[in-house]
mmCIF file with all atom_site columns, C-alpha atoms in Angstrom:
data_model
loop_
_atom_site.group_PDB
_atom_site.id
_atom_site.type_symbol
_atom_site.label_atom_id
_atom_site.label_alt_id
_atom_site.label_comp_id
_atom_site.label_asym_id
_atom_site.label_entity_id
_atom_site.label_seq_id
_atom_site.pdbx_PDB_ins_code
_atom_site.Cartn_x
_atom_site.Cartn_y
_atom_site.Cartn_z
_atom_site.occupancy
_atom_site.B_iso_or_equiv
_atom_site.pdbx_formal_charge
_atom_site.auth_seq_id
_atom_site.auth_comp_id
_atom_site.auth_asym_id
_atom_site.auth_atom_id
_atom_site.pdbx_PDB_model_num
ATOM 1   C CA . UNK C 1 1   ? -16.133 -0.197  -8.997  1.00 0.00 ? 1   UNK C CA 1
ATOM 2   C CA . UNK C 1 2   ? -12.535 -0.458  -10.167 1.00 0.00 ? 2   UNK C CA 1
ATOM 3   C CA . UNK C 1 3   ? -11.921 -4.548  -10.695 1.00 0.00 ? 3   UNK C CA 1
ATOM 4   C CA . UNK C 1 4   ? -8.458  -4.933  -11.496 1.00 0.00 ? 4   UNK C CA 1
ATOM 5   C CA . UNK C 1 5   ? -7.424  -3.001  -7.733  1.00 0.00 ? 5   UNK C CA 1
ATOM 6   C CA . UNK C 1 6   ? -9.507  -4.108  -4.865  1.00 0.00 ? 6   UNK C CA 1
ATOM 7   C CA . UNK C 1 7   ? -8.388  -3.489  -1.415  1.00 0.00 ? 7   UNK C CA 1
ATOM 8   C CA . UNK C 1 8   ? -9.706  -3.438  1.881   1.00 0.00 ? 8   UNK C CA 1
ATOM 9   C CA . UNK C 1 9   ? -8.642  -2.818  5.550   1.00 0.00 ? 9   UNK C CA 1
ATOM 10  C CA . UNK C 1 10  ? -10.250 -2.953  8.945   1.00 0.00 ? 10  UNK C CA 1
ATOM 11  C CA . UNK C 1 11  ? -8.179  -0.927  11.865  1.00 0.00 ? 11  UNK C CA 1
ATOM 12  C CA . UNK C 1 12  ? -8.500  2.016   13.997  1.00 0.00 ? 12  UNK C CA 1
ATOM 13  C CA . UNK C 1 13  ? -8.871  5.677   13.051  1.00 0.00 ? 13  UNK C CA 1
ATOM 14  C CA . UNK C 1 14  ? -6.462  7.670   15.306  1.00 0.00 ? 14  UNK C CA 1
ATOM 15  C CA . UNK C 1 15  ? -8.165  10.413  17.698  1.00 0.00 ? 15  UNK C CA 1
ATOM 16  C CA . UNK C 1 16  ? -7.308  13.374  14.907  1.00 0.00 ? 16  UNK C CA 1
ATOM 17  C CA . UNK C 1 17  ? -9.448  11.835  12.620  1.00 0.00 ? 17  UNK C CA 1
ATOM 18  C CA . UNK C 1 18  ? -9.687  12.632  8.776   1.00 0.00 ? 18  UNK C CA 1
ATOM 19  C CA . UNK C 1 19  ? -7.983  16.059  8.643   1.00 0.00 ? 19  UNK C CA 1
ATOM 20  C CA . UNK C 1 20  ? -8.333  18.152  5.273   1.00 0.00 ? 20  UNK C CA 1
ATOM 21  C CA . UNK C 1 21  ? -6.421  17.596  2.997   1.00 0.00 ? 21  UNK C CA 1
ATOM 22  C CA . UNK C 1 22  ? -6.953  19.487  -0.560  1.00 0.00 ? 22  UNK C CA 1
ATOM 23  C CA . UNK C 1 23  ? -9.029  20.168  -3.068  1.00 0.00 ? 23  UNK C CA 1
ATOM 24  C CA . UNK C 1 24  ? -9.192  18.492  -6.715  1.00 0.00 ? 24  UNK C CA 1
ATOM 25  C CA . UNK C 1 25  ? -11.642 19.376  -9.336  1.00 0.00 ? 25  UNK C CA 1
ATOM 26  C CA . UNK C 1 26  ? -14.004 21.048  -6.650  1.00 0.00 ? 26  UNK C CA 1
ATOM 27  C CA . UNK C 1 27  ? -14.205 17.930  -4.463  1.00 0.00 ? 27  UNK C CA 1
ATOM 28  C CA . UNK C 1 28  ? -12.869 18.247  -1.095  1.00 0.00 ? 28  UNK C CA 1
ATOM 29  C CA . UNK C 1 29  ? -10.467 15.534  0.164   1.00 0.00 ? 29  UNK C CA 1
ATOM 30  C CA . UNK C 1 30  ? -9.484  14.340  3.787   1.00 0.00 ? 30  UNK C CA 1
ATOM 31  C CA . UNK C 1 31  ? -6.496  12.078  4.808   1.00 0.00 ? 31  UNK C CA 1
ATOM 32  C CA . UNK C 1 32  ? -5.653  9.937   8.119   1.00 0.00 ? 32  UNK C CA 1
ATOM 33  C CA . UNK C 1 33  ? -3.281  6.545   8.437   1.00 0.00 ? 33  UNK C CA 1
ATOM 34  C CA . UNK C 1 34  ? -5.327  3.825   9.689   1.00 0.00 ? 34  UNK C CA 1
ATOM 35  C CA . UNK C 1 35  ? -3.284  1.098   12.048  1.00 0.00 ? 35  UNK C CA 1
ATOM 36  C CA . UNK C 1 36  ? -3.928  -2.046  10.752  1.00 0.00 ? 36  UNK C CA 1
ATOM 37  C CA . UNK C 1 37  ? -2.906  -4.489  13.618  1.00 0.00 ? 37  UNK C CA 1
ATOM 38  C CA . UNK C 1 38  ? -1.449  -8.028  12.428  1.00 0.00 ? 38  UNK C CA 1
ATOM 39  C CA . UNK C 1 39  ? -2.983  -10.872 13.434  1.00 0.00 ? 39  UNK C CA 1
ATOM 40  C CA . UNK C 1 40  ? -1.048  -13.054 16.097  1.00 0.00 ? 40  UNK C CA 1
ATOM 41  C CA . UNK C 1 41  ? 1.220   -10.136 16.465  1.00 0.00 ? 41  UNK C CA 1
ATOM 42  C CA . UNK C 1 42  ? 2.296   -6.658  18.448  1.00 0.00 ? 42  UNK C CA 1
ATOM 43  C CA . UNK C 1 43  ? 3.025   -5.043  15.019  1.00 0.00 ? 43  UNK C CA 1
ATOM 44  C CA . UNK C 1 44  ? 0.605   -2.979  12.840  1.00 0.00 ? 44  UNK C CA 1
ATOM 45  C CA . UNK C 1 45  ? 0.487   -1.784  9.581   1.00 0.00 ? 45  UNK C CA 1
ATOM 46  C CA . UNK C 1 46  ? 0.235   2.028   9.148   1.00 0.00 ? 46  UNK C CA 1
ATOM 47  C CA . UNK C 1 47  ? -1.904  3.017   5.944   1.00 0.00 ? 47  UNK C CA 1
ATOM 48  C CA . UNK C 1 48  ? -1.858  6.484   4.194   1.00 0.00 ? 48  UNK C CA 1
ATOM 49  C CA . UNK C 1 49  ? -5.953  6.764   3.200   1.00 0.00 ? 49  UNK C CA 1
ATOM 50  C CA . UNK C 1 50  ? -7.300  9.227   1.084   1.00 0.00 ? 50  UNK C CA 1
ATOM 51  C CA . UNK C 1 51  ? -11.099 9.861   1.192   1.00 0.00 ? 51  UNK C CA 1
ATOM 52  C CA . UNK C 1 52  ? -13.628 12.379  -0.590  1.00 0.00 ? 52  UNK C CA 1
ATOM 53  C CA . UNK C 1 53  ? -15.841 14.410  1.690   1.00 0.00 ? 53  UNK C CA 1
ATOM 54  C CA . UNK C 1 54  ? -18.842 12.823  0.490   1.00 0.00 ? 54  UNK C CA 1
ATOM 55  C CA . UNK C 1 55  ? -17.325 8.916   0.875   1.00 0.00 ? 55  UNK C CA 1
ATOM 56  C CA . UNK C 1 56  ? -17.419 10.720  4.945   1.00 0.00 ? 56  UNK C CA 1
ATOM 57  C CA . UNK C 1 57  ? -20.553 12.013  4.869   1.00 0.00 ? 57  UNK C CA 1
ATOM 58  C CA . UNK C 1 58  ? -22.052 8.986   7.057   1.00 0.00 ? 58  UNK C CA 1
ATOM 59  C CA . UNK C 1 59  ? -19.265 8.059   8.971   1.00 0.00 ? 59  UNK C CA 1
ATOM 60  C CA . UNK C 1 60  ? -20.488 8.880   12.812  1.00 0.00 ? 60  UNK C CA 1
ATOM 61  C CA . UNK C 1 61  ? -18.407 11.048  15.139  1.00 0.00 ? 61  UNK C CA 1
ATOM 62  C CA . UNK C 1 62  ? -15.799 9.704   17.686  1.00 0.00 ? 62  UNK C CA 1
ATOM 63  C CA . UNK C 1 63  ? -15.574 6.325   15.604  1.00 0.00 ? 63  UNK C CA 1
ATOM 64  C CA . UNK C 1 64  ? -12.351 4.094   16.814  1.00 0.00 ? 64  UNK C CA 1
ATOM 65  C CA . UNK C 1 65  ? -12.344 1.362   14.123  1.00 0.00 ? 65  UNK C CA 1
ATOM 66  C CA . UNK C 1 66  ? -13.163 1.419   10.407  1.00 0.00 ? 66  UNK C CA 1
ATOM 67  C CA . UNK C 1 67  ? -13.534 -0.608  7.636   1.00 0.00 ? 67  UNK C CA 1
ATOM 68  C CA . UNK C 1 68  ? -11.692 0.653   4.718   1.00 0.00 ? 68  UNK C CA 1
ATOM 69  C CA . UNK C 1 69  ? -11.982 -0.231  0.616   1.00 0.00 ? 69  UNK C CA 1
ATOM 70  C CA . UNK C 1 70  ? -11.387 1.136   -2.317  1.00 0.00 ? 70  UNK C CA 1
ATOM 71  C CA . UNK C 1 71  ? -7.903  1.548   -4.385  1.00 0.00 ? 71  UNK C CA 1
ATOM 72  C CA . UNK C 1 72  ? -3.970  0.955   -3.251  1.00 0.00 ? 72  UNK C CA 1
ATOM 73  C CA . UNK C 1 73  ? -2.586  3.499   -6.151  1.00 0.00 ? 73  UNK C CA 1
ATOM 74  C CA . UNK C 1 74  ? 0.556   5.300   -6.305  1.00 0.00 ? 74  UNK C CA 1
ATOM 75  C CA . UNK C 1 75  ? 1.845   8.408   -7.892  1.00 0.00 ? 75  UNK C CA 1
ATOM 76  C CA . UNK C 1 76  ? 4.784   9.713   -8.930  1.00 0.00 ? 76  UNK C CA 1
ATOM 77  C CA . UNK C 1 77  ? 6.485   12.848  -6.482  1.00 0.00 ? 77  UNK C CA 1
ATOM 78  C CA . UNK C 1 78  ? 9.528   14.662  -6.667  1.00 0.00 ? 78  UNK C CA 1
ATOM 79  C CA . UNK C 1 79  ? 11.444  15.837  -3.984  1.00 0.00 ? 79  UNK C CA 1
ATOM 80  C CA . UNK C 1 80  ? 12.747  19.277  -4.598  1.00 0.00 ? 80  UNK C CA 1
ATOM 81  C CA . UNK C 1 81  ? 15.483  18.591  -1.491  1.00 0.00 ? 81  UNK C CA 1
ATOM 82  C CA . UNK C 1 82  ? 16.449  15.019  -2.320  1.00 0.00 ? 82  UNK C CA 1
ATOM 83  C CA . UNK C 1 83  ? 16.336  16.255  -5.979  1.00 0.00 ? 83  UNK C CA 1
ATOM 84  C CA . UNK C 1 84  ? 14.864  12.604  -6.654  1.00 0.00 ? 84  UNK C CA 1
ATOM 85  C CA . UNK C 1 85  ? 11.438  11.050  -7.455  1.00 0.00 ? 85  UNK C CA 1
ATOM 86  C CA . UNK C 1 86  ? 9.650   9.043   -5.254  1.00 0.00 ? 86  UNK C CA 1
ATOM 87  C CA . UNK C 1 87  ? 6.844   6.557   -5.093  1.00 0.00 ? 87  UNK C CA 1
ATOM 88  C CA . UNK C 1 88  ? 3.780   7.710   -2.946  1.00 0.00 ? 88  UNK C CA 1
ATOM 89  C CA . UNK C 1 89  ? 1.296   5.439   -1.968  1.00 0.00 ? 89  UNK C CA 1
ATOM 90  C CA . UNK C 1 90  ? -2.076  5.242   -0.607  1.00 0.00 ? 90  UNK C CA 1
ATOM 91  C CA . UNK C 1 91  ? -5.226  3.820   -0.559  1.00 0.00 ? 91  UNK C CA 1
ATOM 92  C CA . UNK C 1 92  ? -7.929  5.953   -1.941  1.00 0.00 ? 92  UNK C CA 1
ATOM 93  C CA . UNK C 1 93  ? -11.303 4.858   -0.273  1.00 0.00 ? 93  UNK C CA 1
ATOM 94  C CA . UNK C 1 94  ? -14.451 4.241   -2.103  1.00 0.00 ? 94  UNK C CA 1
ATOM 95  C CA . UNK C 1 95  ? -16.180 3.287   1.329   1.00 0.00 ? 95  UNK C CA 1
ATOM 96  C CA . UNK C 1 96  ? -15.877 4.044   4.953   1.00 0.00 ? 96  UNK C CA 1
ATOM 97  C CA . UNK C 1 97  ? -17.820 2.320   7.812   1.00 0.00 ? 97  UNK C CA 1
ATOM 98  C CA . UNK C 1 98  ? -17.822 2.001   11.269  1.00 0.00 ? 98  UNK C CA 1
ATOM 99  C CA . UNK C 1 99  ? -16.928 -1.336  13.048  1.00 0.00 ? 99  UNK C CA 1
ATOM 100 C CA . UNK C 1 100 ? -17.327 -2.442  16.475  1.00 0.00 ? 100 UNK C CA 1
ATOM 101 C CA . UNK C 1 101 ? -14.400 -4.837  16.635  1.00 0.00 ? 101 UNK C CA 1
ATOM 102 C CA . UNK C 1 102 ? -11.516 -5.939  14.271  1.00 0.00 ? 102 UNK C CA 1
ATOM 103 C CA . UNK C 1 103 ? -12.251 -9.734  12.756  1.00 0.00 ? 103 UNK C CA 1
ATOM 104 C CA . UNK C 1 104 ? -8.967  -11.448 12.458  1.00 0.00 ? 104 UNK C CA 1
ATOM 105 C CA . UNK C 1 105 ? -10.581 -14.528 11.827  1.00 0.00 ? 105 UNK C CA 1
ATOM 106 C CA . UNK C 1 106 ? -12.589 -13.052 8.467   1.00 0.00 ? 106 UNK C CA 1
ATOM 107 C CA . UNK C 1 107 ? -9.610  -11.093 7.854   1.00 0.00 ? 107 UNK C CA 1
ATOM 108 C CA . UNK C 1 108 ? -8.512  -7.122  7.924   1.00 0.00 ? 108 UNK C CA 1
ATOM 109 C CA . UNK C 1 109 ? -5.856  -6.884  5.110   1.00 0.00 ? 109 UNK C CA 1
ATOM 110 C CA . UNK C 1 110 ? -6.545  -7.676  1.711   1.00 0.00 ? 110 UNK C CA 1
ATOM 111 C CA . UNK C 1 111 ? -5.705  -6.850  -1.610  1.00 0.00 ? 111 UNK C CA 1
ATOM 112 C CA . UNK C 1 112 ? -6.892  -7.570  -4.932  1.00 0.00 ? 112 UNK C CA 1
ATOM 113 C CA . UNK C 1 113 ? -4.604  -6.813  -7.964  1.00 0.00 ? 113 UNK C CA 1
ATOM 114 C CA . UNK C 1 114 ? -4.566  -7.683  -11.479 1.00 0.00 ? 114 UNK C CA 1
ATOM 115 C CA . UNK C 1 115 ? -2.254  -6.216  -14.202 1.00 0.00 ? 115 UNK C CA 1
ATOM 116 C CA . UNK C 1 116 ? 1.862   -6.874  -15.667 1.00 0.00 ? 116 UNK C CA 1
ATOM 117 C CA . UNK C 1 117 ? 5.360   -7.146  -14.020 1.00 0.00 ? 117 UNK C CA 1
ATOM 118 C CA . UNK C 1 118 ? 6.826   -3.757  -15.171 1.00 0.00 ? 118 UNK C CA 1
ATOM 119 C CA . UNK C 1 119 ? 10.479  -4.768  -14.028 1.00 0.00 ? 119 UNK C CA 1
ATOM 120 C CA . UNK C 1 120 ? 12.213  -7.711  -13.606 1.00 0.00 ? 120 UNK C CA 1
ATOM 121 C CA . UNK C 1 121 ? 11.900  -9.799  -10.555 1.00 0.00 ? 121 UNK C CA 1
ATOM 122 C CA . UNK C 1 122 ? 14.996  -9.424  -8.262  1.00 0.00 ? 122 UNK C CA 1
ATOM 123 C CA . UNK C 1 123 ? 15.909  -12.624 -6.126  1.00 0.00 ? 123 UNK C CA 1
ATOM 124 C CA . UNK C 1 124 ? 18.226  -12.467 -2.793  1.00 0.00 ? 124 UNK C CA 1
ATOM 125 C CA . UNK C 1 125 ? 18.662  -14.232 0.477   1.00 0.00 ? 125 UNK C CA 1
ATOM 126 C CA . UNK C 1 126 ? 18.122  -12.017 3.633   1.00 0.00 ? 126 UNK C CA 1
ATOM 127 C CA . UNK C 1 127 ? 21.209  -11.833 5.866   1.00 0.00 ? 127 UNK C CA 1
ATOM 128 C CA . UNK C 1 128 ? 20.371  -12.692 9.298   1.00 0.00 ? 128 UNK C CA 1
ATOM 129 C CA . UNK C 1 129 ? 18.184  -15.806 8.095   1.00 0.00 ? 129 UNK C CA 1
ATOM 130 C CA . UNK C 1 130 ? 18.804  -16.723 4.814   1.00 0.00 ? 130 UNK C CA 1
ATOM 131 C CA . UNK C 1 131 ? 15.623  -16.474 3.272   1.00 0.00 ? 131 UNK C CA 1
ATOM 132 C CA . UNK C 1 132 ? 14.828  -15.941 -0.391  1.00 0.00 ? 132 UNK C CA 1
ATOM 133 C CA . UNK C 1 133 ? 12.830  -12.753 -1.293  1.00 0.00 ? 133 UNK C CA 1
ATOM 134 C CA . UNK C 1 134 ? 11.909  -11.498 -4.442  1.00 0.00 ? 134 UNK C CA 1
ATOM 135 C CA . UNK C 1 135 ? 10.806  -8.089  -5.056  1.00 0.00 ? 135 UNK C CA 1
ATOM 136 C CA . UNK C 1 136 ? 9.288   -6.585  -8.264  1.00 0.00 ? 136 UNK C CA 1
ATOM 137 C CA . UNK C 1 137 ? 6.898   -4.262  -9.613  1.00 0.00 ? 137 UNK C CA 1
ATOM 138 C CA . UNK C 1 138 ? 3.714   -4.351  -11.092 1.00 0.00 ? 138 UNK C CA 1
ATOM 139 C CA . UNK C 1 139 ? 2.010   -2.021  -13.612 1.00 0.00 ? 139 UNK C CA 1
ATOM 140 C CA . UNK C 1 140 ? -2.164  -1.801  -13.427 1.00 0.00 ? 140 UNK C CA 1
ATOM 141 C CA . UNK C 1 141 ? -3.814  0.673   -15.514 1.00 0.00 ? 141 UNK C CA 1
ATOM 142 C CA . UNK C 1 142 ? -7.313  3.043   -14.738 1.00 0.00 ? 142 UNK C CA 1
ATOM 143 C CA . UNK C 1 143 ? -10.068 3.131   -16.751 1.00 0.00 ? 143 UNK C CA 1
ATOM 144 C CA . UNK C 1 144 ? -8.999  6.576   -17.723 1.00 0.00 ? 144 UNK C CA 1
ATOM 145 C CA . UNK C 1 145 ? -5.380  5.199   -19.206 1.00 0.00 ? 145 UNK C CA 1
ATOM 146 C CA . UNK C 1 146 ? -3.552  6.110   -15.968 1.00 0.00 ? 146 UNK C CA 1
ATOM 147 C CA . UNK C 1 147 ? -0.878  3.890   -14.806 1.00 0.00 ? 147 UNK C CA 1
ATOM 148 C CA . UNK C 1 148 ? -0.453  2.735   -11.234 1.00 0.00 ? 148 UNK C CA 1
ATOM 149 C CA . UNK C 1 149 ? 3.011   0.861   -10.276 1.00 0.00 ? 149 UNK C CA 1
ATOM 150 C CA . UNK C 1 150 ? 2.462   -1.071  -7.309  1.00 0.00 ? 150 UNK C CA 1
ATOM 151 C CA . UNK C 1 151 ? 5.756   -2.616  -5.282  1.00 0.00 ? 151 UNK C CA 1
ATOM 152 C CA . UNK C 1 152 ? 5.378   -6.537  -4.411  1.00 0.00 ? 152 UNK C CA 1
ATOM 153 C CA . UNK C 1 153 ? 7.640   -8.877  -2.328  1.00 0.00 ? 153 UNK C CA 1
ATOM 154 C CA . UNK C 1 154 ? 7.478   -12.574 -2.014  1.00 0.00 ? 154 UNK C CA 1
ATOM 155 C CA . UNK C 1 155 ? 8.789   -15.156 0.222   1.00 0.00 ? 155 UNK C CA 1
ATOM 156 C CA . UNK C 1 156 ? 10.470  -18.365 -0.323  1.00 0.00 ? 156 UNK C CA 1
ATOM 157 C CA . UNK C 1 157 ? 9.928   -20.904 -2.669  1.00 0.00 ? 157 UNK C CA 1
ATOM 158 C CA . UNK C 1 158 ? 7.335   -18.915 -3.712  1.00 0.00 ? 158 UNK C CA 1
ATOM 159 C CA . UNK C 1 159 ? 9.790   -15.974 -4.530  1.00 0.00 ? 159 UNK C CA 1
ATOM 160 C CA . UNK C 1 160 ? 11.991  -18.567 -6.348  1.00 0.00 ? 160 UNK C CA 1
ATOM 161 C CA . UNK C 1 161 ? 9.122   -19.576 -8.513  1.00 0.00 ? 161 UNK C CA 1
ATOM 162 C CA . UNK C 1 162 ? 8.642   -16.163 -9.266  1.00 0.00 ? 162 UNK C CA 1
ATOM 163 C CA . UNK C 1 163 ? 11.941  -15.630 -10.445 1.00 0.00 ? 163 UNK C CA 1
ATOM 164 C CA . UNK C 1 164 ? 12.526  -18.626 -12.711 1.00 0.00 ? 164 UNK C CA 1
ATOM 165 C CA . UNK C 1 165 ? 9.183   -18.413 -14.204 1.00 0.00 ? 165 UNK C CA 1
ATOM 166 C CA . UNK C 1 166 ? 8.455   -14.536 -14.583 1.00 0.00 ? 166 UNK C CA 1
ATOM 167 C CA . UNK C 1 167 ? 9.873   -11.713 -16.439 1.00 0.00 ? 167 UNK C CA 1
ATOM 168 C CA . UNK C 1 168 ? 8.647   -8.332  -17.436 1.00 0.00 ? 168 UNK C CA 1
ATOM 169 C CA . UNK C 1 169 ? 5.512   -8.041  -19.198 1.00 0.00 ? 169 UNK C CA 1
ATOM 170 C CA . UNK C 1 170 ? 4.023   -11.066 -17.799 1.00 0.00 ? 170 UNK C CA 1
ATOM 171 C CA . UNK C 1 171 ? 0.697   -10.469 -17.082 1.00 0.00 ? 171 UNK C CA 1
ATOM 172 C CA . UNK C 1 172 ? -0.767  -11.731 -13.528 1.00 0.00 ? 172 UNK C CA 1
ATOM 173 C CA . UNK C 1 173 ? -3.341  -11.463 -10.746 1.00 0.00 ? 173 UNK C CA 1
ATOM 174 C CA . UNK C 1 174 ? -2.052  -11.398 -7.451  1.00 0.00 ? 174 UNK C CA 1
ATOM 175 C CA . UNK C 1 175 ? -4.084  -11.695 -3.674  1.00 0.00 ? 175 UNK C CA 1
ATOM 176 C CA . UNK C 1 176 ? -2.073  -10.248 -1.159  1.00 0.00 ? 176 UNK C CA 1
ATOM 177 C CA . UNK C 1 177 ? -1.528  -7.670  2.289   1.00 0.00 ? 177 UNK C CA 1
ATOM 178 C CA . UNK C 1 178 ? -0.554  -4.102  2.337   1.00 0.00 ? 178 UNK C CA 1
ATOM 179 C CA . UNK C 1 179 ? 2.491   -3.611  4.566   1.00 0.00 ? 179 UNK C CA 1
ATOM 180 C CA . UNK C 1 180 ? 4.294   -1.223  5.761   1.00 0.00 ? 180 UNK C CA 1
ATOM 181 C CA . UNK C 1 181 ? 7.917   -0.773  7.013   1.00 0.00 ? 181 UNK C CA 1
ATOM 182 C CA . UNK C 1 182 ? 9.851   1.925   8.861   1.00 0.00 ? 182 UNK C CA 1
ATOM 183 C CA . UNK C 1 183 ? 13.257  2.844   8.508   1.00 0.00 ? 183 UNK C CA 1
ATOM 184 C CA . UNK C 1 184 ? 16.175  5.076   9.191   1.00 0.00 ? 184 UNK C CA 1
ATOM 185 C CA . UNK C 1 185 ? 17.618  6.716   7.021   1.00 0.00 ? 185 UNK C CA 1
ATOM 186 C CA . UNK C 1 186 ? 20.851  8.735   6.827   1.00 0.00 ? 186 UNK C CA 1
ATOM 187 C CA . UNK C 1 187 ? 21.743  12.112  5.136   1.00 0.00 ? 187 UNK C CA 1
ATOM 188 C CA . UNK C 1 188 ? 24.891  10.823  4.330   1.00 0.00 ? 188 UNK C CA 1
ATOM 189 C CA . UNK C 1 189 ? 27.135  7.942   4.352   1.00 0.00 ? 189 UNK C CA 1
ATOM 190 C CA . UNK C 1 190 ? 29.000  7.453   7.997   1.00 0.00 ? 190 UNK C CA 1
ATOM 191 C CA . UNK C 1 191 ? 26.541  10.400  9.555   1.00 0.00 ? 191 UNK C CA 1
ATOM 192 C CA . UNK C 1 192 ? 24.201  9.995   12.460  1.00 0.00 ? 192 UNK C CA 1
ATOM 193 C CA . UNK C 1 193 ? 21.880  12.692  10.867  1.00 0.00 ? 193 UNK C CA 1
ATOM 194 C CA . UNK C 1 194 ? 18.562  11.448  9.691   1.00 0.00 ? 194 UNK C CA 1
ATOM 195 C CA . UNK C 1 195 ? 15.184  10.529  9.884   1.00 0.00 ? 195 UNK C CA 1
ATOM 196 C CA . UNK C 1 196 ? 12.411  7.931   9.724   1.00 0.00 ? 196 UNK C CA 1
ATOM 197 C CA . UNK C 1 197 ? 11.357  6.993   6.461   1.00 0.00 ? 197 UNK C CA 1
ATOM 198 C CA . UNK C 1 198 ? 8.204   4.455   5.913   1.00 0.00 ? 198 UNK C CA 1
ATOM 199 C CA . UNK C 1 199 ? 8.148   2.687   2.878   1.00 0.00 ? 199 UNK C CA 1
ATOM 200 C CA . UNK C 1 200 ? 4.812   0.326   1.536   1.00 0.00 ? 200 UNK C CA 1
ATOM 201 C CA . UNK C 1 201 ? 4.426   -2.805  -0.454  1.00 0.00 ? 201 UNK C CA 1
ATOM 202 C CA . UNK C 1 202 ? 2.392   -5.809  -1.124  1.00 0.00 ? 202 UNK C CA 1
ATOM 203 C CA . UNK C 1 203 ? 3.055   -8.998  0.381   1.00 0.00 ? 203 UNK C CA 1
ATOM 204 C CA . UNK C 1 204 ? 2.263   -11.628 -2.461  1.00 0.00 ? 204 UNK C CA 1
ATOM 205 C CA . UNK C 1 205 ? 0.033   -14.761 -0.590  1.00 0.00 ? 205 UNK C CA 1
ATOM 206 C CA . UNK C 1 206 ? -1.344  -15.899 -4.050  1.00 0.00 ? 206 UNK C CA 1
ATOM 207 C CA . UNK C 1 207 ? -0.353  -15.334 -7.943  1.00 0.00 ? 207 UNK C CA 1
ATOM 208 C CA . UNK C 1 208 ? -1.391  -16.624 -10.702 1.00 0.00 ? 208 UNK C CA 1
ATOM 209 C CA . UNK C 1 209 ? -0.157  -15.946 -14.491 1.00 0.00 ? 209 UNK C CA 1
ATOM 210 C CA . UNK C 1 210 ? -3.470  -14.867 -16.876 1.00 0.00 ? 210 UNK C CA 1
ATOM 211 C CA . UNK C 1 211 ? -1.489  -15.609 -20.256 1.00 0.00 ? 211 UNK C CA 1
#
């Protein structure tokens, strides 16, 4: 079991359940999008999940709520139409279990990451609320040596501390939540034609350096 990248979410499984996605190294993989509601909010985070067929074998039929533990990972995908690279983020399930309800007190969206900052933290102020925000990327290595790159965001005083005291290469541990955000992307400046896109990031709740 991995120790530097541990995710746990509890949310709603769509009526379509897990649907076949692809075969990799003779193992069938299935895909779904789990709706993870936020505590005291009408909003939810829609998280892409991939699971091996062997992981889903004991999952009951017609289950509505599931708890998933695994790894929040990424890979680089080439988009031929846009002629550019895209970072694809998803949860790689290690266990999928049925639940009767969502325990908001215990928490239904946890993520632990341990790695190194791989981009310079970028501090800015939001236009509407004038809140400080910092964006950065963390690099995490799997046992195989493959690198995963995960986008992170922090707010307020924590954002200012990260921008001031951390830089590219800083070794750290992060506790946070997986967040999704939907936006409308126009095909060209001034055009009304476009499409809705979903982006993912880790909202930092607690951070510490390990150096």
